[in-house]
Amino acid sequence: MRTRLGIKWHGLLEKYFPERRVFLKSDNDTRFIRLKPGTQLVAFAGSSFVIAWAIVATAILLMDSIGSGNFREQAKRDQATYKERLNELSAQRDNRATEALAAQERFNAALAQISVMQSELLASETRRRELETGIEVIQRTLRGTMKEREVAKAQLASLKDEMESNGGVTGVATAAANAPIGFVAEALARTAAERDQVIEDAQDALIAADQMATEIALMQEQNDQIFRQLEEAMSVSVAPLDKMFRAAGMPTDRIIEQVRRGYNGQGGPLTPLSFSTRGEEPSPDTLRANRLLNQMDQLNLYRIAAQKAPFATPVKSAFRFTSPFGPRRDPKTGGRRMHNGVDFAAKSGTPLYATADGVVTHSGWQSGYGRLVKIQHEFGIETRYAHLSRLNVKVGQRVSRGDRIGDMGASGRVTGVHLHYEVRVGGKAVNPMIYIKAANDVF
């Protein structure tokens, strides 16, 4: 069986690959190499494999070259689109900054107007008190004068009755015996003059009372207008600040109470104001004024709290965002790691500013961060500014919002010049854009 199969296989090979001989001739001898059908088959298969591999490899290289060219073009297009988007974001940020400055100016103007209105309100309240006191004095004087006039009338009637009861000359003689006639006439004339004066004073008092009532009505209308303007200003000022804190995830009640505890000294900006009611039931205007003053006190507390929280951008010059908060790919390891802040890219040496009032707890080199500044703020908030080229603050130094703390650089583990900005609450990193966007919506 094997012999027949071998013979058939050999015959098939002989048909397609007949035996060949390659002659090698020299000067003295002639030799040949015998190429059997099996050898020719192996050589043909090997050559076919090499040629096929070369074709496939060439095709792969061509496809890879074409694909890489397309990828490069796509990458360039994506890069151009990304740059254009970054430029748009930078322009929007500049517009937001301009709007924030304008809003801050409007806010300061509103506070100034509120202060003026408060002064006018206090002055009008004082004037109203003076007018009420004047009316009370006039009323007391009028009541006393009326009593004196009634007493004079009673005396005059008694004297007339006595004269009539004695009758004619006898009455006159009796009166002359008791008192001189001239004295009686003088007393009667003085009583009549006092009566006329009392009537005149009463008429003047009534006219003055009407004038005062008109003035009081005008003052009440003016006070009502001032109250409405102040209440509208408070509503416009307090509501956005409350929304800003809530958007940042900060409990406003606890924050306001904490700020109030820190500013409870007498005579400070948070000293409560109220109108004395002298033990009487408070009037509607008094209650309204006290509610307004409480709102002004709350506005002041919000203003102080806003200074102590990082509602600002650390870079005031032109910049662009290069990396957001959240997980991102590590270019060295290829894995995913958490990016605990946001990156601002600008030229080296760009000034950097504190985003809130606080105390510097670290100012120096830290592995990975390079030159790093840490600032501890109120409410358990900490901000970090990494990869700086220069440090302008020292540990223990107290800084305010807007103070220059250093310059942008490329120290530590970086791929280029930028600022790595972090916000931590209770030691846990949170997205800094929460605070920046919340402030942009208000300021």
XYZ file of C-alpha atoms in Angstrom:
443
model
C 0.000 0.000 0.000
C 2.738 2.370 0.942
C 4.703 1.440 -2.100
C 1.836 2.200 -4.429
C 1.134 5.504 -2.660
C 4.806 6.383 -2.805
C 4.952 5.523 -6.470
C 1.886 7.646 -7.218
C 3.257 10.562 -5.181
C 6.641 10.292 -6.907
C 4.923 10.162 -10.317
C 2.902 13.285 -9.476
C 6.024 15.115 -8.413
C 7.834 13.959 -11.564
C 4.958 15.372 -13.623
C 5.206 18.885 -12.159
C 8.735 18.910 -10.863
C 10.797 16.577 -13.147
C 14.258 15.762 -11.979
C 16.829 18.332 -13.059
C 20.577 18.482 -13.024
C 22.710 21.546 -12.679
C 26.135 21.049 -14.300
C 29.190 22.758 -12.856
C 32.095 22.725 -15.308
C 35.679 23.610 -14.457
C 38.890 23.463 -16.497
C 39.679 19.930 -15.471
C 36.366 18.436 -14.419
C 32.618 18.560 -14.912
C 30.195 17.926 -12.071
C 26.426 18.242 -11.586
C 23.930 18.786 -8.797
C 20.900 16.567 -8.894
C 17.640 18.323 -7.979
C 15.067 15.743 -6.996
C 11.316 16.482 -7.240
C 11.017 16.654 -3.430
C 13.856 19.151 -3.205
C 12.259 21.275 -5.919
C 8.907 21.120 -4.071
C 10.485 22.308 -0.822
C 12.317 25.128 -2.620
C 9.137 26.157 -4.424
C 7.099 26.124 -1.200
C 9.761 28.123 0.632
C 10.002 30.681 -2.150
C 6.206 30.979 -2.311
C 6.048 31.508 1.444
C 8.742 34.208 1.364
C 7.032 35.990 -1.530
C 3.614 35.798 0.180
C 5.081 37.086 3.434
C 6.779 39.954 1.592
C 3.478 40.885 -0.101
C 1.512 40.768 3.140
C 4.183 42.735 5.048
C 4.347 45.336 2.285
C 0.560 45.667 2.317
C 0.532 46.039 6.112
C 3.262 48.699 5.963
C 1.377 50.590 3.265
C -1.882 50.421 5.189
C -0.148 51.473 8.405
C 1.538 54.358 6.620
C -1.753 55.490 5.111
C -3.547 55.028 8.419
C -0.863 56.875 10.417
C -1.046 59.719 7.936
C -4.786 59.904 8.453
C -4.335 59.677 12.207
C -1.781 62.504 12.132
C -4.116 64.648 10.106
C -6.972 63.820 12.437
C -4.766 64.573 15.428
C -3.810 67.911 13.909
C -7.449 68.710 13.278
C -8.381 67.677 16.805
C -5.519 69.758 18.191
C -6.634 72.787 16.180
C -10.230 72.285 17.360
C -9.039 71.881 20.943
C -6.968 75.057 20.739
C -9.888 76.922 19.238
C -12.126 75.674 22.030
C -9.546 76.678 24.627
C -9.331 80.137 23.091
C -13.116 80.423 23.248
C -13.064 79.331 26.894
C -10.337 81.861 27.607
C -12.405 84.602 25.975
C -15.441 83.504 27.968
C -13.366 83.544 31.147
C -12.189 87.091 30.377
C -15.791 88.122 29.771
C -16.788 86.480 33.028
C -13.989 88.347 34.810
C -15.177 91.636 33.328
C -18.754 90.865 34.331
C -17.552 89.893 37.803
C -15.773 93.233 38.210
C -18.856 95.075 37.008
C -21.049 93.050 39.360
C -18.661 93.767 42.232
C -18.844 97.482 41.458
C -22.636 97.301 41.356
C -22.597 95.408 44.642
C -20.371 98.060 46.256
C -22.599 100.815 44.868
C -25.651 99.035 46.274
C -23.978 98.766 49.676
C -23.130 102.481 49.573
C -26.712 103.300 48.615
C -27.982 101.076 51.407
C -25.739 102.917 53.870
C -27.083 106.280 52.675
C -30.658 105.015 52.855
C -30.051 103.683 56.339
C -28.750 107.093 57.439
C -31.800 108.777 55.895
C -34.072 106.260 57.576
C -32.509 106.883 60.974
C -32.667 110.660 60.435
C -36.334 110.505 59.398
C -37.126 108.332 62.411
C -35.415 110.854 64.687
C -37.332 113.709 63.062
C -40.590 111.805 63.477
C -39.839 111.302 67.170
C -39.122 115.020 67.555
C -42.393 115.937 65.836
C -44.336 113.530 68.052
C -42.694 115.053 71.137
C -43.535 118.594 69.892
C -47.157 117.631 69.295
C -47.373 116.188 72.826
C -45.956 119.414 74.321
C -48.447 121.548 72.324
C -51.312 119.303 73.381
C -50.314 119.539 77.053
C -50.038 123.322 76.787
C -53.420 123.513 75.040
C -55.062 121.359 77.712
C -53.580 123.527 80.488
C -54.740 126.711 78.770
C -58.247 125.298 78.323
C -58.380 124.449 82.029
C -57.273 127.980 82.969
C -59.925 129.435 80.663
C -62.639 127.308 82.291
C -61.494 128.424 85.742
C -61.601 132.095 84.609
C -65.090 131.639 83.193
C -66.274 130.079 86.454
C -64.844 132.984 88.480
C -66.459 135.555 86.151
C -69.849 133.828 86.375
C -69.602 133.666 90.168
C -68.800 137.391 90.330
C -71.764 138.271 88.092
C -74.137 136.155 90.167
C -72.972 137.831 93.328
C -73.470 141.312 91.888
C -76.951 140.471 90.596
C -77.990 138.941 93.928
C -77.015 142.124 95.824
C -78.715 144.280 93.158
C -77.997 147.801 91.755
C -75.989 150.255 93.870
C -76.051 148.044 96.878
C -74.219 145.405 94.886
C -71.753 147.978 93.653
C -71.279 149.335 97.154
C -70.766 145.837 98.485
C -68.300 145.122 95.692
C -66.597 148.437 96.386
C -66.417 147.505 100.024
C -64.880 144.164 99.213
C -62.566 145.240 96.361
C -61.829 148.349 94.304
C -63.813 148.809 91.093
C -60.622 149.324 89.028
C -59.197 146.021 90.187
C -62.364 144.214 89.153
C -62.362 145.907 85.749
C -58.710 145.059 85.263
C -59.343 141.449 86.213
C -62.254 141.241 83.797
C -60.180 142.793 80.984
C -57.246 140.466 81.678
C -59.562 137.457 81.706
C -61.102 138.514 78.386
C -57.630 139.008 76.869
C -56.477 135.623 78.131
C -59.623 134.065 76.700
C -58.967 135.647 73.292
C -55.311 134.578 73.464
C -56.302 131.029 74.399
C -58.683 130.890 71.441
C -55.971 132.255 69.138
C -53.375 129.813 70.555
C -55.837 126.954 70.131
C -56.401 127.877 66.489
C -52.615 128.157 65.909
C -52.127 124.810 67.633
C -54.748 123.192 65.433
C -53.092 124.632 62.309
C -49.666 123.461 63.533
C -51.102 120.021 64.318
C -52.527 119.785 60.795
C -49.163 120.800 59.337
C -47.361 118.248 61.496
C -49.853 115.562 60.518
C -49.179 116.374 56.856
C -45.412 116.246 57.457
C -45.759 112.944 59.291
C -47.814 111.500 56.420
C -45.159 112.643 53.922
C -42.404 111.213 56.101
C -44.269 107.907 56.423
C -44.661 107.743 52.656
C -40.969 108.565 52.210
C -40.038 105.965 54.840
C -42.201 103.385 53.070
C -40.433 104.129 49.781
C -37.030 103.858 51.475
C -38.108 100.591 53.103
C -39.205 99.160 49.746
C -35.928 100.151 48.059
C -33.889 98.691 50.894
C -35.918 95.472 50.925
C -35.490 95.084 47.161
C -31.752 95.750 47.482
C -31.464 93.170 50.275
C -33.390 90.601 48.246
C -31.164 91.173 45.208
C -27.972 91.038 47.325
C -28.623 88.203 49.785
C -30.301 85.647 47.493
C -27.356 85.310 45.014
C -24.854 84.949 47.865
C -26.973 82.241 49.480
C -27.220 80.491 46.082
C -23.423 80.735 45.644
C -22.724 78.990 48.975
C -25.326 76.307 48.337
C -23.941 75.687 44.829
C -20.541 75.080 46.435
C -22.115 72.537 48.800
C -21.547 74.701 51.881
C -24.324 74.721 54.553
C -25.199 78.401 54.881
C -26.779 78.162 58.350
C -23.704 76.575 59.903
C -21.329 78.939 58.090
C -23.265 82.069 59.087
C -23.400 80.915 62.708
C -19.648 80.243 62.685
C -18.909 83.698 61.277
C -21.281 85.290 63.794
C -19.434 83.616 66.676
C -16.164 85.033 65.380
C -17.577 88.563 65.141
C -19.679 88.958 68.271
C -17.784 91.898 69.817
C -19.619 95.142 70.476
C -19.048 98.035 68.101
C -17.963 95.866 65.179
C -19.548 95.621 61.735
C -22.001 93.000 63.007
C -23.361 94.935 66.007
C -27.165 94.503 65.952
C -29.175 97.669 65.377
C -32.696 98.261 66.658
C -35.133 101.094 67.393
C -36.204 101.622 71.000
C -39.928 101.406 71.559
C -39.764 102.795 75.149
C -41.599 99.788 76.520
C -44.482 100.201 74.091
C -45.704 97.694 71.567
C -43.456 97.911 68.474
C -45.020 99.685 65.516
C -45.155 98.103 62.026
C -42.394 100.486 60.868
C -40.229 99.448 63.811
C -40.717 95.756 63.051
C -40.050 96.396 59.368
C -36.878 98.345 60.137
C -35.619 95.645 62.502
C -36.241 92.953 59.855
C -34.317 95.069 57.356
C -31.437 95.574 59.768
C -31.331 91.827 60.380
C -31.083 91.271 56.615
C -28.271 93.821 56.434
C -26.527 91.984 59.255
C -26.952 88.718 57.327
C -25.591 90.353 54.166
C -22.529 91.463 56.083
C -22.057 87.921 57.405
C -22.285 86.531 53.862
C -19.713 89.092 52.706
C -17.278 88.057 55.440
C -17.873 84.352 54.754
C -17.315 84.891 51.016
C -13.916 86.428 51.786
C -12.957 83.331 53.787
C -13.985 80.752 51.125
C -12.049 80.256 47.831
C -14.597 81.941 45.552
C -11.939 83.285 43.161
C -9.535 82.272 40.392
C -5.838 82.007 41.319
C -4.727 83.317 37.886
C -5.797 86.812 36.805
C -3.731 86.986 33.596
C -4.608 85.249 30.320
C -4.558 81.441 30.680
C -6.203 78.261 29.468
C -7.429 75.134 31.240
C -5.295 72.121 30.332
C -6.612 69.418 32.647
C -9.883 69.132 34.611
C -10.589 67.528 37.978
C -11.083 63.743 37.946
C -9.410 60.509 36.774
C -7.012 60.766 33.828
C -4.465 58.607 31.982
C -0.902 58.518 33.310
C 1.437 59.059 30.287
C 4.263 57.092 31.947
C 2.439 54.016 33.231
C -0.547 54.072 30.882
C -2.921 53.498 33.811
C -5.651 55.703 35.273
C -5.020 57.886 38.283
C -6.960 60.586 40.096
C -6.214 64.205 39.252
C -7.129 66.052 42.460
C -7.194 69.565 41.000
C -7.388 71.654 37.857
C -4.484 72.905 35.733
C -4.065 76.475 34.462
C -1.469 76.977 31.704
C 0.234 80.317 31.033
C 3.731 81.631 30.521
C 6.415 81.127 33.149
C 6.441 83.788 35.851
C 2.693 84.527 35.643
C 1.596 85.931 39.049
C -0.530 83.657 41.239
C -2.908 84.921 43.928
C -4.600 83.540 47.054
C -8.255 82.750 46.440
C -9.394 83.466 50.022
C -8.205 84.748 53.396
C -6.151 82.248 55.363
C -2.834 81.189 56.920
C 0.088 79.648 55.006
C 0.807 76.154 56.378
C 3.404 75.059 53.790
C 5.734 76.975 51.493
C 8.517 74.892 49.980
C 9.409 71.819 47.954
C 7.281 68.684 48.049
C 7.855 65.589 45.937
C 5.722 65.552 42.798
C 4.245 68.993 43.534
C 7.574 70.809 43.186
C 7.426 74.235 44.833
C 4.129 74.131 46.724
C 2.071 76.619 48.781
C -0.681 75.400 51.121
C -3.152 77.861 52.676
C -5.570 76.914 55.458
C -8.897 78.774 55.353
C -12.001 78.867 57.507
C -14.672 76.118 57.426
C -12.008 73.363 57.148
C -11.002 74.395 53.599
C -7.423 74.159 52.290
C -6.064 75.333 48.918
C -2.867 74.118 47.229
C -0.799 75.838 44.528
C 1.805 73.505 42.939
C 4.700 73.602 40.403
C 5.595 77.242 41.221
C 8.783 78.878 39.965
C 8.999 81.282 42.913
C 7.463 81.490 46.403
C 6.425 84.853 47.858
C 5.025 83.706 51.229
C 6.307 81.947 54.344
C 4.824 79.422 56.749
C 2.639 81.103 59.356
C 2.020 84.184 57.235
C -1.586 85.427 57.085
C -2.762 86.272 53.581
C -5.889 87.871 52.162
C -7.754 87.180 48.976
C -5.858 88.674 46.050
C -2.412 88.604 47.759
C 0.375 87.412 45.444
C 1.730 84.113 46.785
C 4.139 83.134 43.971
C 4.747 82.728 40.231
C 3.764 79.993 37.785
C 6.500 77.554 36.815
C 7.358 73.939 35.922
C 8.884 72.531 39.115
C 8.226 68.948 40.202
C 6.602 66.283 38.042
C 5.262 68.244 35.052
C 5.227 68.222 31.255
C 5.188 71.995 30.906
C 4.628 75.313 32.628
C 1.298 75.371 34.497
C -0.382 75.764 37.906
C -1.909 72.754 39.633
C -4.672 74.162 41.884
C -6.425 72.050 44.521
C -9.257 72.667 47.000
C -9.624 70.264 49.920
C -12.467 70.209 52.442
C -11.758 68.245 55.588
C -8.675 66.791 53.883
C -10.676 65.447 50.920
C -10.060 66.862 47.437
C -13.090 68.461 45.762
C -13.513 69.991 42.321
C -12.213 73.607 42.487
C -14.488 74.551 39.572
C -17.473 74.207 41.940
C -16.278 77.301 43.807
C -15.043 79.169 40.732
C -18.287 78.628 38.794
C -20.414 79.465 41.841
C -18.586 82.785 42.205
C -18.822 83.500 38.449
C -22.613 83.086 38.595
C -22.785 85.780 41.299
C -19.873 88.140 40.718
